[in-house]
Amino acid sequence: MSNLIDEIYNISQVKDIIENYKKISPVFLHGLTDQSKSHVFATIYKKINKTIVIICEDEKNAQNMCEDINSLVEDKCLYFPSTEVNFYNIKNLEKNNQINRLEVLTKIINKDNLIITTTLDALRNKLTTKEIFEKKSFKISIDDEIEIKELKNYFIELNYEFTKLVESKGEFSIRGSIIDFWPIEYENPIRIELFDTEIDSIRFFDKDSQRSLGNINEILVRPSKELIYEKSDYENTIKLINKEIDNISNNLGLNKLKDKYIQIISYLKDSLYIANDDLITPYRIDNYSSFFDYIDKDSIFIFQDLNRAIENFKNIRDKFDLDLTNQIESGEVFSSFKNIKIDFNKILTNIKSYPVINSSSLLKNNEIIKAKKIIELQSIEQENFNKNVNYFVDTIKNILKNKEKAYIFTSDEKSFENIKNIFDENNIFNYSTEFEDKDNKKDLILTDKNLSTGYIFTDYIVNVFSYKDIFG
């Protein structure tokens, strides 16, 4: 655990939240800049050891917040993005967001305590129930025998894409007795070699060089799709679509829409497959769950800023409503497409059932989630030294003279060495590079970890610098 986490924990306001968050929830944490919030949230996570869901203003803030949090709790923060709605019967070529979402869901199922950064809109997707997600997962062991045709059907059912060469997560290929596939939760793809139906080897391999990275005895394959359809789900969907078609059967102006969905029904009946599931998700009116069914009941929700998060969500909703109106008028979808996601009010109701912290920059309460206790903790943005090395050096010397604490995030090894050389040239030797040592007594600590922008806790004389603050 880093020395900085202990430093932040010793701030009385932070300690109060950590020790009493259940009693004082919803709590309003006021006065922090966005730059310092990430490290306060990381400290809360490390000390409480529960899953924390941080709802950010927008996708960019969620990504940046996660990167800054991982500077203190490496690889413990994952970004859970929202997904773009597709109105057309073509496959969405953008897979990264879907993969990122599945990685988070998989780690939650594995009982990992995480920090998850996300947005309100990202929490609205309909998901496969946790029980079915686990039931559909299967193991492959070195002692198993495999029928290639049967295994291919398993992969297709779990939404793995059949390709000539496996290049990204959620893909599989079969070349003779060699089966390559890339499960969502693994950093490298997997190759199985068969001798007839017997497994000769299971190993990770490098997707670029194709070289083996080591043998394994067993692998767990999770679904590559967050809303899985059983045969009964497709049958119910077809019934509801047929009702929609019957209601417009006499309207010649809607022939394009009718023909489109007749074709979709044909696809579903013939192969239980459709290029774009968004076109049928509105008809999934039951047998689904939400993000909240995956996380533990003792998880904690933190708003980067509740007012800004809600305002941004309303902008997204208004844009979707406008797009939907245009798509209905052009005969692409039925009006029931508005049911593609879970109602926003249900999301808020679920959030309120957990301990909630709203970290707003402005002292303004919110009627949707009213604060039970207001805690004030002031921080300010770090200065921009704009490559003025002499001014930066003088600032560090004054910090040390006043026995204040300073942490410098240099972003990489090259920048790390650059800062060390600057200190050595200016006779600043009383620094440490042992960032992870909680017993470190030095007042000046350097790390090659990354941070977007620094900050200062004004009442507690803790100074945090990023390389960007110094050199722009």
JSON list of C-alpha atoms in Angstrom, two decimals, residues 277-413:
[
{"chain": "A", "resi": 277, "resn": "ASP", "atom": "CA", "xyz": [-29.35, -7.52, -31.00]},
{"chain": "A", "resi": 278, "resn": "ASP", "atom": "CA", "xyz": [-30.39, -3.91, -30.33]},
{"chain": "A", "resi": 279, "resn": "LEU", "atom": "CA", "xyz": [-33.31, -4.44, -32.72]},
{"chain": "A", "resi": 280, "resn": "ILE", "atom": "CA", "xyz": [-34.81, -7.13, -30.49]},
{"chain": "A", "resi": 281, "resn": "THR", "atom": "CA", "xyz": [-33.68, -6.00, -27.02]},
{"chain": "A", "resi": 282, "resn": "PRO", "atom": "CA", "xyz": [-36.79, -3.76, -26.59]},
{"chain": "A", "resi": 283, "resn": "TYR", "atom": "CA", "xyz": [-38.87, -6.95, -26.72]},
{"chain": "A", "resi": 284, "resn": "ARG", "atom": "CA", "xyz": [-36.89, -8.58, -23.90]},
{"chain": "A", "resi": 285, "resn": "ILE", "atom": "CA", "xyz": [-39.51, -7.60, -21.32]},
{"chain": "A", "resi": 286, "resn": "ASP", "atom": "CA", "xyz": [-38.57, -10.26, -18.76]},
{"chain": "A", "resi": 287, "resn": "ASN", "atom": "CA", "xyz": [-35.86, -12.81, -17.97]},
{"chain": "A", "resi": 288, "resn": "TYR", "atom": "CA", "xyz": [-33.15, -10.18, -17.66]},
{"chain": "A", "resi": 289, "resn": "SER", "atom": "CA", "xyz": [-31.34, -8.49, -14.80]},
{"chain": "A", "resi": 290, "resn": "SER", "atom": "CA", "xyz": [-29.22, -5.38, -14.30]},
{"chain": "A", "resi": 291, "resn": "PHE", "atom": "CA", "xyz": [-25.73, -4.37, -13.17]},
{"chain": "A", "resi": 292, "resn": "PHE", "atom": "CA", "xyz": [-27.01, -4.20, -9.60]},
{"chain": "A", "resi": 293, "resn": "ASP", "atom": "CA", "xyz": [-27.77, -7.94, -9.57]},
{"chain": "A", "resi": 294, "resn": "TYR", "atom": "CA", "xyz": [-24.07, -8.65, -10.18]},
{"chain": "A", "resi": 295, "resn": "ILE", "atom": "CA", "xyz": [-22.42, -6.54, -7.48]},
{"chain": "A", "resi": 296, "resn": "ASP", "atom": "CA", "xyz": [-22.44, -7.37, -3.77]},
{"chain": "A", "resi": 297, "resn": "LYS", "atom": "CA", "xyz": [-25.04, -5.75, -1.55]},
{"chain": "A", "resi": 298, "resn": "ASP", "atom": "CA", "xyz": [-22.30, -4.18, 0.59]},
{"chain": "A", "resi": 299, "resn": "SER", "atom": "CA", "xyz": [-20.80, -2.28, -2.34]},
{"chain": "A", "resi": 300, "resn": "ILE", "atom": "CA", "xyz": [-20.53, 1.53, -2.20]},
{"chain": "A", "resi": 301, "resn": "PHE", "atom": "CA", "xyz": [-21.62, 4.09, -4.79]},
{"chain": "A", "resi": 302, "resn": "ILE", "atom": "CA", "xyz": [-19.71, 7.35, -5.18]},
{"chain": "A", "resi": 303, "resn": "PHE", "atom": "CA", "xyz": [-20.73, 10.21, -7.46]},
{"chain": "A", "resi": 304, "resn": "GLN", "atom": "CA", "xyz": [-17.90, 12.27, -8.88]},
{"chain": "A", "resi": 305, "resn": "ASP", "atom": "CA", "xyz": [-20.56, 14.99, -8.96]},
{"chain": "A", "resi": 306, "resn": "LEU", "atom": "CA", "xyz": [-24.24, 14.00, -8.74]},
{"chain": "A", "resi": 307, "resn": "ASN", "atom": "CA", "xyz": [-25.64, 17.17, -10.30]},
{"chain": "A", "resi": 308, "resn": "ARG", "atom": "CA", "xyz": [-23.29, 17.03, -13.28]},
{"chain": "A", "resi": 309, "resn": "ALA", "atom": "CA", "xyz": [-23.87, 13.29, -13.76]},
{"chain": "A", "resi": 310, "resn": "ILE", "atom": "CA", "xyz": [-27.64, 13.75, -13.92]},
{"chain": "A", "resi": 311, "resn": "GLU", "atom": "CA", "xyz": [-27.39, 16.77, -16.20]},
{"chain": "A", "resi": 312, "resn": "ASN", "atom": "CA", "xyz": [-25.17, 14.86, -18.62]},
{"chain": "A", "resi": 313, "resn": "PHE", "atom": "CA", "xyz": [-27.51, 11.86, -18.55]},
{"chain": "A", "resi": 314, "resn": "LYS", "atom": "CA", "xyz": [-30.47, 14.10, -19.43]},
{"chain": "A", "resi": 315, "resn": "ASN", "atom": "CA", "xyz": [-28.52, 15.41, -22.43]},
{"chain": "A", "resi": 316, "resn": "ILE", "atom": "CA", "xyz": [-27.88, 11.82, -23.57]},
{"chain": "A", "resi": 317, "resn": "ARG", "atom": "CA", "xyz": [-31.54, 10.91, -23.08]},
{"chain": "A", "resi": 318, "resn": "ASP", "atom": "CA", "xyz": [-32.73, 13.96, -25.04]},
{"chain": "A", "resi": 319, "resn": "LYS", "atom": "CA", "xyz": [-30.39, 13.10, -27.91]},
{"chain": "A", "resi": 320, "resn": "PHE", "atom": "CA", "xyz": [-31.63, 9.49, -27.93]},
{"chain": "A", "resi": 321, "resn": "ASP", "atom": "CA", "xyz": [-35.28, 10.63, -27.93]},
{"chain": "A", "resi": 322, "resn": "LEU", "atom": "CA", "xyz": [-34.58, 12.86, -30.93]},
{"chain": "A", "resi": 323, "resn": "ASP", "atom": "CA", "xyz": [-32.72, 10.08, -32.78]},
{"chain": "A", "resi": 324, "resn": "LEU", "atom": "CA", "xyz": [-35.54, 7.64, -31.99]},
{"chain": "A", "resi": 325, "resn": "THR", "atom": "CA", "xyz": [-38.18, 10.02, -33.35]},
{"chain": "A", "resi": 326, "resn": "ASN", "atom": "CA", "xyz": [-36.22, 10.35, -36.59]},
{"chain": "A", "resi": 327, "resn": "GLN", "atom": "CA", "xyz": [-35.74, 6.58, -36.88]},
{"chain": "A", "resi": 328, "resn": "ILE", "atom": "CA", "xyz": [-39.45, 5.92, -36.29]},
{"chain": "A", "resi": 329, "resn": "GLU", "atom": "CA", "xyz": [-40.40, 8.48, -38.95]},
{"chain": "A", "resi": 330, "resn": "SER", "atom": "CA", "xyz": [-37.96, 6.90, -41.42]},
{"chain": "A", "resi": 331, "resn": "GLY", "atom": "CA", "xyz": [-39.39, 3.43, -40.81]},
{"chain": "A", "resi": 332, "resn": "GLU", "atom": "CA", "xyz": [-36.37, 1.83, -39.13]},
{"chain": "A", "resi": 333, "resn": "VAL", "atom": "CA", "xyz": [-37.90, 0.85, -35.77]},
{"chain": "A", "resi": 334, "resn": "PHE", "atom": "CA", "xyz": [-41.16, 0.70, -33.86]},
{"chain": "A", "resi": 335, "resn": "SER", "atom": "CA", "xyz": [-41.98, 3.16, -31.07]},
{"chain": "A", "resi": 336, "resn": "SER", "atom": "CA", "xyz": [-41.41, 0.33, -28.55]},
{"chain": "A", "resi": 337, "resn": "PHE", "atom": "CA", "xyz": [-37.68, 0.74, -29.25]},
{"chain": "A", "resi": 338, "resn": "LYS", "atom": "CA", "xyz": [-37.78, 3.23, -26.37]},
{"chain": "A", "resi": 339, "resn": "ASN", "atom": "CA", "xyz": [-37.75, 0.16, -24.08]},
{"chain": "A", "resi": 340, "resn": "ILE", "atom": "CA", "xyz": [-34.25, -0.88, -25.16]},
{"chain": "A", "resi": 341, "resn": "LYS", "atom": "CA", "xyz": [-32.78, 0.17, -21.79]},
{"chain": "A", "resi": 342, "resn": "ILE", "atom": "CA", "xyz": [-33.88, 0.03, -18.16]},
{"chain": "A", "resi": 343, "resn": "ASP", "atom": "CA", "xyz": [-35.85, 3.00, -16.87]},
{"chain": "A", "resi": 344, "resn": "PHE", "atom": "CA", "xyz": [-33.67, 5.72, -15.34]},
{"chain": "A", "resi": 345, "resn": "ASN", "atom": "CA", "xyz": [-35.79, 5.95, -12.17]},
{"chain": "A", "resi": 346, "resn": "LYS", "atom": "CA", "xyz": [-35.19, 2.25, -11.48]},
{"chain": "A", "resi": 347, "resn": "ILE", "atom": "CA", "xyz": [-31.45, 2.90, -11.69]},
{"chain": "A", "resi": 348, "resn": "LEU", "atom": "CA", "xyz": [-31.67, 5.70, -9.13]},
{"chain": "A", "resi": 349, "resn": "THR", "atom": "CA", "xyz": [-33.84, 3.55, -6.83]},
{"chain": "A", "resi": 350, "resn": "ASN", "atom": "CA", "xyz": [-31.22, 0.79, -6.94]},
{"chain": "A", "resi": 351, "resn": "ILE", "atom": "CA", "xyz": [-28.37, 3.20, -6.21]},
{"chain": "A", "resi": 352, "resn": "LYS", "atom": "CA", "xyz": [-30.21, 4.54, -3.15]},
{"chain": "A", "resi": 353, "resn": "SER", "atom": "CA", "xyz": [-30.27, 1.04, -1.64]},
{"chain": "A", "resi": 354, "resn": "TYR", "atom": "CA", "xyz": [-26.45, 1.20, -1.23]},
{"chain": "A", "resi": 355, "resn": "PRO", "atom": "CA", "xyz": [-24.25, 3.53, 0.84]},
{"chain": "A", "resi": 356, "resn": "VAL", "atom": "CA", "xyz": [-23.83, 6.68, -1.27]},
{"chain": "A", "resi": 357, "resn": "ILE", "atom": "CA", "xyz": [-21.15, 9.39, -1.28]},
{"chain": "A", "resi": 358, "resn": "ASN", "atom": "CA", "xyz": [-21.68, 12.48, -3.43]},
{"chain": "A", "resi": 359, "resn": "SER", "atom": "CA", "xyz": [-18.42, 14.32, -3.99]},
{"chain": "A", "resi": 360, "resn": "SER", "atom": "CA", "xyz": [-19.64, 17.59, -5.43]},
{"chain": "A", "resi": 361, "resn": "SER", "atom": "CA", "xyz": [-17.31, 20.53, -6.00]},
{"chain": "A", "resi": 362, "resn": "LEU", "atom": "CA", "xyz": [-20.11, 22.99, -5.15]},
{"chain": "A", "resi": 363, "resn": "LEU", "atom": "CA", "xyz": [-22.04, 23.15, -1.90]},
{"chain": "A", "resi": 364, "resn": "LYS", "atom": "CA", "xyz": [-25.40, 22.44, -3.48]},
{"chain": "A", "resi": 365, "resn": "ASN", "atom": "CA", "xyz": [-27.64, 19.64, -2.22]},
{"chain": "A", "resi": 366, "resn": "ASN", "atom": "CA", "xyz": [-29.62, 17.49, -4.62]},
{"chain": "A", "resi": 367, "resn": "GLU", "atom": "CA", "xyz": [-33.30, 16.67, -4.23]},
{"chain": "A", "resi": 368, "resn": "ILE", "atom": "CA", "xyz": [-32.86, 13.23, -5.81]},
{"chain": "A", "resi": 369, "resn": "ILE", "atom": "CA", "xyz": [-30.36, 12.00, -3.20]},
{"chain": "A", "resi": 370, "resn": "LYS", "atom": "CA", "xyz": [-30.41, 14.25, -0.14]},
{"chain": "A", "resi": 371, "resn": "ALA", "atom": "CA", "xyz": [-27.34, 14.32, 2.07]},
{"chain": "A", "resi": 372, "resn": "LYS", "atom": "CA", "xyz": [-27.60, 12.99, 5.60]},
{"chain": "A", "resi": 373, "resn": "LYS", "atom": "CA", "xyz": [-24.25, 14.55, 6.50]},
{"chain": "A", "resi": 374, "resn": "ILE", "atom": "CA", "xyz": [-22.07, 17.19, 4.82]},
{"chain": "A", "resi": 375, "resn": "ILE", "atom": "CA", "xyz": [-18.29, 16.86, 5.17]},
{"chain": "A", "resi": 376, "resn": "GLU", "atom": "CA", "xyz": [-15.98, 19.59, 3.90]},
{"chain": "A", "resi": 377, "resn": "LEU", "atom": "CA", "xyz": [-12.47, 18.82, 2.69]},
{"chain": "A", "resi": 378, "resn": "GLN", "atom": "CA", "xyz": [-10.65, 21.46, 0.65]},
{"chain": "A", "resi": 379, "resn": "SER", "atom": "CA", "xyz": [-8.17, 20.83, -2.12]},
{"chain": "A", "resi": 380, "resn": "ILE", "atom": "CA", "xyz": [-6.91, 23.04, -4.94]},
{"chain": "A", "resi": 381, "resn": "GLU", "atom": "CA", "xyz": [-5.29, 22.37, -8.29]},
{"chain": "A", "resi": 382, "resn": "GLN", "atom": "CA", "xyz": [-1.53, 22.16, -8.36]},
{"chain": "A", "resi": 383, "resn": "GLU", "atom": "CA", "xyz": [0.32, 25.07, -9.95]},
{"chain": "A", "resi": 384, "resn": "ASN", "atom": "CA", "xyz": [1.35, 24.92, -13.59]},
{"chain": "A", "resi": 385, "resn": "PHE", "atom": "CA", "xyz": [5.09, 25.55, -13.62]},
{"chain": "A", "resi": 386, "resn": "ASN", "atom": "CA", "xyz": [5.17, 25.77, -17.43]},
{"chain": "A", "resi": 387, "resn": "LYS", "atom": "CA", "xyz": [8.72, 24.33, -17.72]},
{"chain": "A", "resi": 388, "resn": "ASN", "atom": "CA", "xyz": [10.08, 26.86, -15.20]},
{"chain": "A", "resi": 389, "resn": "VAL", "atom": "CA", "xyz": [12.43, 24.39, -13.53]},
{"chain": "A", "resi": 390, "resn": "ASN", "atom": "CA", "xyz": [13.97, 26.96, -11.17]},
{"chain": "A", "resi": 391, "resn": "TYR", "atom": "CA", "xyz": [10.56, 27.92, -9.82]},
{"chain": "A", "resi": 392, "resn": "PHE", "atom": "CA", "xyz": [9.66, 24.26, -9.36]},
{"chain": "A", "resi": 393, "resn": "VAL", "atom": "CA", "xyz": [12.93, 23.58, -7.52]},
{"chain": "A", "resi": 394, "resn": "ASP", "atom": "CA", "xyz": [12.36, 26.58, -5.23]},
{"chain": "A", "resi": 395, "resn": "THR", "atom": "CA", "xyz": [8.83, 25.31, -4.51]},
{"chain": "A", "resi": 396, "resn": "ILE", "atom": "CA", "xyz": [10.16, 21.87, -3.54]},
{"chain": "A", "resi": 397, "resn": "LYS", "atom": "CA", "xyz": [12.82, 23.40, -1.31]},
{"chain": "A", "resi": 398, "resn": "ASN", "atom": "CA", "xyz": [10.18, 25.49, 0.50]},
{"chain": "A", "resi": 399, "resn": "ILE", "atom": "CA", "xyz": [8.00, 22.38, 0.98]},
{"chain": "A", "resi": 400, "resn": "LEU", "atom": "CA", "xyz": [10.91, 20.54, 2.56]},
{"chain": "A", "resi": 401, "resn": "LYS", "atom": "CA", "xyz": [11.87, 23.54, 4.67]},
{"chain": "A", "resi": 402, "resn": "ASN", "atom": "CA", "xyz": [8.33, 23.72, 6.05]},
{"chain": "A", "resi": 403, "resn": "LYS", "atom": "CA", "xyz": [8.31, 19.94, 6.66]},
{"chain": "A", "resi": 404, "resn": "GLU", "atom": "CA", "xyz": [5.38, 19.44, 4.32]},
{"chain": "A", "resi": 405, "resn": "LYS", "atom": "CA", "xyz": [4.82, 16.30, 2.22]},
{"chain": "A", "resi": 406, "resn": "ALA", "atom": "CA", "xyz": [5.34, 16.18, -1.55]},
{"chain": "A", "resi": 407, "resn": "TYR", "atom": "CA", "xyz": [4.59, 13.34, -3.99]},
{"chain": "A", "resi": 408, "resn": "ILE", "atom": "CA", "xyz": [5.71, 13.58, -7.59]},
{"chain": "A", "resi": 409, "resn": "PHE", "atom": "CA", "xyz": [4.16, 11.37, -10.28]},
{"chain": "A", "resi": 410, "resn": "THR", "atom": "CA", "xyz": [6.59, 11.36, -13.20]},
{"chain": "A", "resi": 411, "resn": "SER", "atom": "CA", "xyz": [4.51, 9.12, -15.56]},
{"chain": "A", "resi": 412, "resn": "ASP", "atom": "CA", "xyz": [7.38, 6.94, -16.88]},
{"chain": "A", "resi": 413, "resn": "GLU", "atom": "CA", "xyz": [10.99, 5.91, -16.27]}
]
